[in-house]
Amino acid sequence: MTRLTLTLLLAVLATLLPACSTCSAEAQAFTLRPDFSNPEAGGHSFLAALSCDDGPAEYRCLSEGLKRRHGATLDAWLVARVAVREEVGGMTQFAFTLQPLSSTQVPGGTLVWWGIANKPLLGLVMAEQHFFDLYDRGGRKFGSFLNESPPFHLQGRRLSLTLDNPILRTVPEGTELTNLVVGSEWKVLDFQLPATP
């Protein structure tokens, strides 16, 4: 993630949102238990983490596509965001008060515009990413992101799923598997600012 992108994101929130003294209880709840079930919920989770000044929680809301494109490791995100916050101050704590105004399909995902009083202030391009996590009896997790949602096949009362992924080769032979989670999450792929006249 470039410093310019972060500066633009935080600057727009700092200049257009009112001041606040603390992170709200609702924003803290979203930060502790983010919801990535749809584009709006994923965006709301990111804005909550931003409001609560929680760098690791913000990073969890970023898509793998964004991280790859900008080389945004957790360490890089934490370092960059400190410098940017020093420039714009702590006004971002009101990011959670933004409301979703509209959503449209764009290449790579869904663009959700967030704002106040029908005035768009920030666009979040949300990408759906698919994953699976496999757990063994000892609590070890084996998981990976998937290029697409894996196909499920239902025949009568039997549900089957075929996963073809290189990470499965790392599961030791004879491992007692106890849990499989297959899902999709909506996370931030990109940021957009409204066009200025």
Coordinates of N, CA and C in Angstrom, one line a residue:
M1 N 0.9 -1.2 0.0 CA 0.0 0.0 0.0 C 0.9 1.2 0.0
T2 N 0.6 2.2 -0.9 CA 1.5 3.3 -1.0 C 1.1 4.3 0.1
R3 N 2.1 5.1 0.5 CA 1.8 6.2 1.5 C 0.8 7.2 1.0
L4 N 0.8 7.5 -0.3 CA -0.1 8.4 -0.9 C -1.5 7.9 -0.8
T5 N -1.8 6.6 -1.0 CA -3.1 6.0 -0.9 C -3.6 6.1 0.5
L6 N -2.7 5.8 1.5 CA -3.1 5.9 2.9 C -3.4 7.4 3.3
T7 N -2.5 8.3 2.8 CA -2.7 9.7 3.1 C -4.1 10.2 2.6
L8 N -4.4 9.8 1.4 CA -5.7 10.3 0.8 C -6.8 9.7 1.6
L9 N -6.8 8.4 1.9 CA -7.8 7.8 2.6 C -8.1 8.4 4.0
L10 N -7.0 8.6 4.8 CA -7.2 9.2 6.1 C -7.4 10.7 6.0
A11 N -6.9 11.4 5.1 CA -7.1 12.8 5.0 C -8.5 13.1 4.7
V12 N -9.2 12.4 3.8 CA -10.6 12.7 3.4 C -11.4 12.4 4.7
L13 N -11.2 11.4 5.4 CA -11.9 11.2 6.6 C -11.7 12.3 7.7
A14 N -10.4 12.7 7.8 CA -10.1 13.7 8.8 C -10.7 15.0 8.5
T15 N -10.8 15.4 7.3 CA -11.3 16.7 6.9 C -12.8 16.8 6.8
L16 N -13.5 15.7 6.6 CA -14.9 15.7 6.4 C -15.7 15.2 7.5
L17 N -15.1 14.6 8.5 CA -15.9 14.1 9.6 C -15.7 14.9 10.9
P18 N -16.7 14.9 11.7 CA -16.6 15.7 13.0 C -15.6 15.0 14.0
A19 N -15.2 15.8 15.0 CA -14.3 15.2 16.0 C -15.0 14.4 17.0
C20 N -14.3 13.5 17.6 CA -14.8 12.6 18.6 C -13.8 12.3 19.6
S21 N -14.1 11.9 20.8 CA -13.1 11.7 21.8 C -12.8 10.2 22.0
T22 N -13.7 9.3 21.8 CA -13.4 7.9 22.0 C -14.0 7.0 20.9
C23 N -13.5 5.8 20.8 CA -14.1 4.8 19.9 C -15.4 4.3 20.6
S24 N -16.5 4.3 19.8 CA -17.8 3.9 20.4 C -17.8 2.4 20.7
A25 N -18.7 2.0 21.6 CA -18.8 0.6 22.0 C -19.2 -0.2 20.7
E26 N -20.1 0.3 19.9 CA -20.5 -0.5 18.7 C -19.3 -0.7 17.7
A27 N -18.5 0.4 17.6 CA -17.3 0.2 16.7 C -16.3 -0.8 17.3
Q28 N -16.2 -0.8 18.6 CA -15.3 -1.7 19.3 C -15.8 -3.2 19.1
A29 N -17.1 -3.3 19.1 CA -17.7 -4.7 18.9 C -17.4 -5.2 17.5
F30 N -17.5 -4.3 16.5 CA -17.2 -4.7 15.1 C -15.7 -4.9 15.0
T31 N -14.9 -4.2 15.7 CA -13.5 -4.4 15.6 C -13.1 -5.8 16.2
L32 N -13.7 -6.2 17.3 CA -13.4 -7.4 17.9 C -14.0 -8.6 17.2
R33 N -15.2 -8.4 16.6 CA -15.9 -9.5 15.8 C -16.3 -8.9 14.5
P34 N -15.3 -8.8 13.6 CA -15.7 -8.3 12.3 C -16.7 -9.2 11.5
D35 N -17.4 -8.6 10.6 CA -18.4 -9.3 9.8 C -18.0 -9.1 8.4
F36 N -17.7 -10.1 7.7 CA -17.3 -10.1 6.3 C -18.3 -10.8 5.4
S37 N -19.5 -10.9 5.8 CA -20.6 -11.6 5.1 C -21.1 -11.0 3.9
N38 N -20.9 -9.7 3.7 CA -21.4 -9.0 2.5 C -20.5 -7.7 2.3
P39 N -20.6 -7.1 1.2 CA -19.7 -5.9 1.0 C -19.9 -4.8 2.0
E40 N -21.1 -4.5 2.4 CA -21.4 -3.4 3.4 C -20.9 -3.8 4.7
A41 N -21.1 -5.0 5.2 CA -20.6 -5.5 6.5 C -19.1 -5.5 6.5
G42 N -18.4 -5.9 5.5 CA -17.0 -5.9 5.4 C -16.4 -4.5 5.5
G43 N -17.1 -3.6 4.8 CA -16.7 -2.2 4.8 C -16.9 -1.5 6.2
H44 N -18.0 -1.9 6.8 CA -18.3 -1.4 8.1 C -17.3 -1.9 9.1
S45 N -16.8 -3.1 9.0 CA -15.8 -3.6 9.9 C -14.5 -2.9 9.7
F46 N -14.1 -2.5 8.5 CA -12.9 -1.8 8.2 C -13.0 -0.4 8.9
L47 N -14.1 0.3 8.6 CA -14.3 1.6 9.2 C -14.3 1.6 10.7
A48 N -14.9 0.5 11.3 CA -14.8 0.4 12.8 C -13.4 0.3 13.3
A49 N -12.6 -0.6 12.6 CA -11.2 -0.7 13.0 C -10.5 0.6 12.9
L50 N -10.8 1.3 11.8 CA -10.1 2.6 11.6 C -10.5 3.6 12.7
S51 N -11.8 3.6 13.1 CA -12.3 4.5 14.2 C -11.6 4.2 15.5
C52 N -11.3 2.9 15.7 CA -10.8 2.4 17.0 C -9.2 2.4 16.9
D53 N -8.6 2.9 15.8 CA -7.2 3.0 15.7 C -6.5 1.6 16.0
D54 N -7.1 0.6 15.4 CA -6.6 -0.8 15.6 C -6.0 -1.3 14.3
G55 N -4.7 -1.1 14.2 CA -4.0 -1.5 13.0 C -4.1 -2.9 12.6
P56 N -3.9 -3.9 13.5 CA -4.1 -5.3 13.1 C -5.5 -5.6 12.6
A57 N -6.5 -5.0 13.3 CA -7.9 -5.2 12.8 C -8.2 -4.6 11.5
E58 N -7.6 -3.4 11.2 CA -7.7 -2.8 9.8 C -7.1 -3.8 8.8
Y59 N -5.9 -4.3 9.1 CA -5.2 -5.2 8.2 C -6.0 -6.5 7.9
R60 N -6.8 -7.0 8.9 CA -7.6 -8.2 8.7 C -8.7 -7.9 7.7
C61 N -9.1 -6.6 7.5 CA -10.1 -6.2 6.6 C -9.7 -6.0 5.2
L62 N -8.4 -6.1 5.0 CA -7.8 -5.9 3.6 C -7.8 -7.2 2.9
S63 N -8.2 -7.2 1.6 CA -8.2 -8.4 0.8 C -6.8 -8.8 0.4
E64 N -6.6 -10.1 0.1 CA -5.3 -10.6 -0.3 C -4.9 -9.9 -1.6
G65 N -5.8 -9.6 -2.5 CA -5.5 -8.9 -3.7 C -4.9 -7.5 -3.5
L66 N -5.4 -6.8 -2.5 CA -4.8 -5.5 -2.2 C -3.4 -5.7 -1.6
K67 N -3.3 -6.7 -0.7 CA -2.0 -6.9 0.0 C -0.9 -7.3 -1.1
R68 N -1.3 -8.1 -2.0 CA -0.3 -8.5 -3.1 C 0.1 -7.3 -3.9
R69 N -0.9 -6.6 -4.4 CA -0.7 -5.4 -5.3 C 0.2 -4.4 -4.7
H70 N 0.1 -4.1 -3.4 CA 0.9 -3.1 -2.7 C 2.0 -3.6 -1.9
G71 N 2.1 -4.9 -1.8 CA 3.1 -5.5 -0.9 C 2.9 -5.1 0.5
A72 N 1.6 -5.1 0.9 CA 1.2 -4.6 2.3 C 1.3 -5.8 3.2
T73 N 2.4 -6.0 3.9 CA 2.5 -6.9 5.0 C 1.9 -6.3 6.2
L74 N 1.7 -7.0 7.3 CA 1.1 -6.4 8.5 C 2.1 -5.4 9.0
D75 N 3.4 -5.7 9.0 CA 4.4 -4.8 9.5 C 4.4 -3.5 8.7
A76 N 4.4 -3.6 7.3 CA 4.4 -2.4 6.5 C 3.1 -1.6 6.7
W77 N 2.0 -2.2 6.9 CA 0.7 -1.5 7.2 C 0.9 -0.7 8.5
L78 N 1.4 -1.4 9.6 CA 1.5 -0.8 10.9 C 2.4 0.4 10.9
V79 N 3.5 0.3 10.1 CA 4.5 1.4 10.0 C 3.9 2.6 9.3
A80 N 3.3 2.3 8.1 CA 2.8 3.4 7.3 C 1.6 4.1 7.9
R81 N 0.8 3.4 8.6 CA -0.4 4.0 9.2 C 0.0 5.0 10.3
V82 N 1.0 4.7 11.1 CA 1.4 5.6 12.2 C 1.8 6.9 11.6
A83 N 2.7 6.9 10.6 CA 3.1 8.2 10.0 C 1.9 9.0 9.4
V84 N 1.0 8.3 8.8 CA -0.1 9.0 8.2 C -1.0 9.6 9.3
R85 N -1.3 8.8 10.3 CA -2.1 9.3 11.4 C -1.5 10.5 12.1
E86 N -0.2 10.6 12.2 CA 0.5 11.8 12.7 C 0.2 13.0 11.9
E87 N 0.2 12.8 10.6 CA -0.1 13.9 9.7 C -1.5 14.4 9.8
V88 N -2.5 13.5 9.8 CA -3.9 14.0 9.8 C -4.6 14.0 11.2
G89 N -3.9 13.6 12.2 CA -4.5 13.6 13.5 C -5.4 12.4 13.8
G90 N -6.1 12.4 14.9 CA -7.0 11.3 15.3 C -8.4 11.5 14.8
M91 N -8.7 12.3 13.8 CA -10.1 12.5 13.4 C -10.7 11.3 12.8
T92 N -9.9 10.3 12.4 CA -10.5 9.1 11.8 C -11.4 8.3 12.7
Q93 N -11.4 8.6 14.0 CA -12.2 7.8 14.9 C -13.7 7.9 14.6
F94 N -14.1 8.8 13.7 CA -15.5 8.9 13.3 C -15.8 8.2 12.1
A95 N -14.9 7.5 11.5 CA -15.1 6.7 10.3 C -16.3 5.8 10.4
F96 N -16.5 5.2 11.6 CA -17.6 4.3 11.8 C -19.0 4.9 11.6
T97 N -19.1 6.2 11.7 CA -20.4 6.9 11.6 C -20.8 7.0 10.1
L98 N -19.9 6.7 9.2 CA -20.3 6.8 7.8 C -21.3 5.7 7.5
Q99 N -22.2 6.0 6.6 CA -23.3 5.1 6.2 C -23.1 4.7 4.8
P100 N -23.5 3.4 4.4 CA -23.4 3.0 3.0 C -24.5 3.7 2.2
L101 N -24.1 4.4 1.1 CA -25.0 5.1 0.3 C -25.5 4.4 -0.9
S102 N -24.6 3.7 -1.6 CA -24.9 3.0 -2.8 C -23.8 1.9 -3.0
S103 N -24.2 0.9 -3.8 CA -23.2 -0.1 -4.2 C -23.5 -0.5 -5.7
T104 N -22.4 -0.7 -6.4 CA -22.4 -1.0 -7.8 C -21.3 -2.0 -8.1
Q105 N -21.6 -2.9 -9.1 CA -20.6 -3.9 -9.5 C -19.5 -3.2 -10.3
V106 N -18.3 -3.4 -10.0 CA -17.1 -2.9 -10.7 C -16.2 -4.1 -11.0
P107 N -15.2 -3.9 -11.9 CA -14.3 -5.0 -12.1 C -13.6 -5.4 -10.8
G108 N -13.6 -6.7 -10.5 CA -13.0 -7.2 -9.3 C -13.8 -7.2 -8.0
G109 N -15.0 -6.6 -8.1 CA -15.8 -6.6 -6.8 C -17.0 -5.7 -6.9
T110 N -17.3 -5.1 -5.7 CA -18.5 -4.3 -5.5 C -18.0 -3.0 -4.9
L111 N -18.3 -1.8 -5.5 CA -17.9 -0.5 -5.0 C -19.1 0.0 -4.1
V112 N -18.7 0.2 -2.8 CA -19.7 0.7 -1.9 C -19.3 2.1 -1.5
W113 N -20.2 3.1 -1.8 CA -19.9 4.5 -1.4 C -20.4 4.7 0.0
W114 N -19.5 5.3 0.9 CA -19.9 5.6 2.3 C -19.9 7.1 2.4
G115 N -20.8 7.6 3.3 CA -20.9 9.1 3.5 C -21.8 9.4 4.6
I116 N -22.1 10.7 4.6 CA -23.0 11.3 5.6 C -24.0 12.2 4.9
A117 N -25.2 12.1 5.3 CA -26.3 12.9 4.8 C -26.3 12.8 3.2
N118 N -26.2 11.7 2.7 CA -26.2 11.4 1.2 C -25.1 12.1 0.5
K119 N -24.0 12.5 1.2 CA -22.8 13.0 0.6 C -21.7 11.9 0.6
P120 N -21.4 11.4 -0.6 CA -20.3 10.3 -0.6 C -19.0 10.9 -0.2
L121 N -18.3 10.2 0.7 CA -17.0 10.7 1.2 C -15.9 9.7 0.8
L122 N -16.2 8.4 0.8 CA -15.2 7.4 0.6 C -15.9 6.2 -0.1
G123 N -15.2 5.7 -1.1 CA -15.6 4.5 -1.8 C -14.7 3.3 -1.5
L124 N -15.3 2.2 -1.1 CA -14.5 1.0 -0.8 C -14.9 0.0 -1.8
V125 N -13.9 -0.5 -2.6 CA -14.1 -1.6 -3.5 C -13.9 -2.9 -2.7
M126 N -15.0 -3.6 -2.6 CA -15.0 -4.8 -1.8 C -14.9 -6.1 -2.7
A127 N -13.9 -7.0 -2.4 CA -13.8 -8.2 -3.2 C -14.2 -9.4 -2.4
E128 N -14.8 -10.3 -3.0 CA -15.2 -11.6 -2.4 C -14.0 -12.5 -2.5
Q129 N -13.5 -13.0 -1.4 CA -12.4 -14.0 -1.5 C -12.9 -15.3 -0.8
H130 N -12.5 -16.4 -1.4 CA -13.0 -17.7 -0.9 C -11.8 -18.4 -0.2
F131 N -12.1 -19.2 0.8 CA -11.1 -19.9 1.6 C -11.6 -21.2 2.2
F132 N -10.6 -22.0 2.6 CA -11.0 -23.1 3.5 C -10.0 -23.2 4.6
D133 N -10.4 -23.7 5.7 CA -9.6 -24.0 6.9 C -9.9 -25.4 7.4
L134 N -8.9 -26.2 7.5 CA -9.0 -27.6 8.0 C -8.3 -27.8 9.3
Y135 N -8.9 -28.3 10.3 CA -8.3 -28.4 11.6 C -8.2 -29.9 12.0
D136 N -7.1 -30.2 12.8 CA -6.9 -31.5 13.3 C -7.2 -31.6 14.8
R137 N -7.1 -32.8 15.4 CA -7.5 -32.9 16.8 C -6.6 -32.1 17.7
G138 N -5.4 -31.9 17.3 CA -4.5 -31.1 18.1 C -4.7 -29.6 18.0
G139 N -5.6 -29.2 17.2 CA -5.9 -27.7 17.0 C -5.1 -27.1 15.9
R140 N -4.2 -27.9 15.2 CA -3.5 -27.3 14.1 C -4.5 -26.9 12.9
K141 N -4.1 -25.9 12.2 CA -5.0 -25.4 11.1 C -4.2 -25.5 9.8
F142 N -4.8 -26.0 8.8 CA -4.3 -26.0 7.5 C -5.3 -25.3 6.6
G143 N -4.9 -24.3 5.9 CA -5.9 -23.5 5.1 C -5.3 -22.8 4.0
S144 N -6.1 -22.3 3.1 CA -5.6 -21.6 2.0 C -6.8 -20.8 1.4
F145 N -6.4 -19.8 0.6 CA -7.4 -19.0 -0.2 C -7.6 -19.8 -1.5
L146 N -8.8 -19.7 -2.0 CA -9.2 -20.4 -3.3 C -9.5 -19.3 -4.3
N147 N -9.3 -19.7 -5.6 CA -9.6 -18.8 -6.7 C -11.1 -18.6 -6.9
E148 N -11.9 -19.6 -6.5 CA -13.3 -19.5 -6.7 C -14.0 -20.4 -5.6
S149 N -15.2 -20.2 -5.4 CA -15.9 -21.0 -4.4 C -16.0 -22.5 -4.9
P150 N -15.6 -23.4 -4.0 CA -15.5 -24.8 -4.5 C -16.9 -25.3 -4.7
P151 N -17.1 -26.2 -5.6 CA -18.4 -26.8 -5.9 C -18.8 -27.8 -4.9
F152 N -20.1 -27.7 -4.4 CA -20.7 -28.6 -3.5 C -21.7 -29.5 -4.4
H153 N -21.7 -30.7 -4.1 CA -22.7 -31.6 -4.8 C -23.6 -32.3 -3.8
L154 N -24.9 -32.2 -4.0 CA -25.9 -32.8 -3.2 C -26.6 -33.9 -3.9
Q155 N -26.5 -35.1 -3.4 CA -27.2 -36.2 -4.0 C -28.0 -36.9 -2.8
G156 N -29.3 -36.7 -2.9 CA -30.2 -37.2 -1.8 C -29.8 -36.6 -0.5
R157 N -29.4 -37.4 0.5 CA -28.9 -36.9 1.8 C -27.4 -36.7 1.9
R158 N -26.7 -36.9 0.8 CA -25.2 -36.9 0.8 C -24.7 -35.6 0.1
L159 N -23.9 -34.9 0.9 CA -23.3 -33.7 0.4 C -21.8 -33.9 0.2
S160 N -21.3 -33.6 -0.9 CA -19.8 -33.8 -1.1 C -19.2 -32.6 -1.7
L161 N -17.9 -32.5 -1.4 CA -17.1 -31.3 -1.8 C -15.7 -31.8 -2.2
T162 N -15.3 -31.3 -3.4 CA -13.9 -31.6 -3.8 C -13.0 -30.4 -3.7
L163 N -12.0 -30.6 -2.9 CA -11.0 -29.5 -2.8 C -9.7 -30.0 -3.4
D164 N -9.2 -29.2 -4.3 CA -7.9 -29.5 -4.9 C -7.0 -28.3 -4.7
N165 N -6.1 -28.5 -3.7 CA -5.2 -27.4 -3.3 C -3.9 -27.9 -2.8
P166 N -2.8 -27.3 -3.2 CA -1.5 -27.7 -2.8 C -1.2 -27.8 -1.2
I167 N -1.9 -27.0 -0.5 CA -1.7 -27.0 1.0 C -2.1 -28.3 1.6
L168 N -3.0 -29.0 0.9 CA -3.4 -30.3 1.5 C -2.3 -31.3 1.5
R169 N -1.3 -31.1 0.7 CA -0.1 -32.0 0.8 C 0.7 -31.9 2.1
T170 N 0.5 -30.8 2.8 CA 1.2 -30.5 4.0 C 0.6 -31.2 5.2
V171 N -0.7 -31.7 5.0 CA -1.3 -32.4 6.1 C -0.7 -33.8 6.2
P172 N -0.1 -34.1 7.4 CA 0.5 -35.5 7.6 C -0.4 -36.6 7.4
E173 N 0.1 -37.7 6.7 CA -0.7 -38.9 6.5 C -1.2 -39.4 7.9
G174 N -2.5 -39.8 7.9 CA -3.1 -40.3 9.1 C -3.6 -39.3 10.1
T175 N -3.5 -38.0 9.8 CA -3.9 -37.0 10.7 C -5.4 -37.1 10.9
E176 N -5.8 -37.0 12.2 CA -7.3 -37.1 12.5 C -7.9 -35.7 12.4
L177 N -8.7 -35.5 11.4 CA -9.2 -34.2 11.1 C -10.6 -34.1 11.8
T178 N -10.8 -32.9 12.3 CA -12.0 -32.7 13.2 C -13.0 -31.6 12.6
N179 N -12.5 -30.7 11.8 CA -13.3 -29.6 11.4 C -12.9 -29.0 10.1
L180 N -13.9 -28.7 9.2 CA -13.6 -28.1 8.0 C -14.5 -26.8 7.8
V181 N -13.9 -25.7 7.5 CA -14.6 -24.5 7.3 C -14.4 -24.0 5.9
V182 N -15.4 -23.9 5.1 CA -15.3 -23.4 3.7 C -16.2 -22.1 3.7
G183 N -15.6 -21.0 3.2 CA -16.4 -19.8 3.2 C -16.0 -18.8 2.2
S184 N -16.7 -17.7 2.2 CA -16.3 -16.5 1.4 C -16.4 -15.3 2.3
E185 N -15.5 -14.4 2.1 CA -15.5 -13.1 2.9 C -15.3 -11.9 2.0
W186 N -16.0 -10.8 2.3 CA -15.8 -9.6 1.5 C -14.9 -8.7 2.3
K187 N -13.8 -8.3 1.6 CA -12.7 -7.5 2.1 C -12.3 -6.4 1.2
V188 N -11.6 -5.4 1.7 CA -11.3 -4.2 1.0 C -10.2 -4.5 -0.1
L189 N -10.6 -4.2 -1.3 CA -9.7 -4.4 -2.5 C -9.0 -3.1 -2.9
D190 N -9.8 -2.0 -2.7 CA -9.3 -0.7 -3.2 C -10.1 0.4 -2.5
F191 N -9.5 1.7 -2.6 CA -10.2 2.9 -2.1 C -10.4 3.8 -3.2
Q192 N -11.6 4.6 -3.2 CA -11.8 5.6 -4.1 C -12.3 6.8 -3.4
L193 N -12.0 8.0 -3.9 CA -12.5 9.2 -3.4 C -13.5 9.8 -4.4
P194 N -14.5 10.5 -4.0 CA -15.4 11.1 -4.9 C -14.8 12.1 -5.8
A195 N -15.3 12.2 -7.0 CA -14.8 13.2 -8.0 C -15.0 14.6 -7.4
T196 N -14.1 15.5 -7.6 CA -14.2 16.9 -7.1 C -14.5 17.7 -8.3
P197 N -15.4 18.7 -8.2 CA -15.7 19.6 -9.3 C -14.5 20.5 -9.7

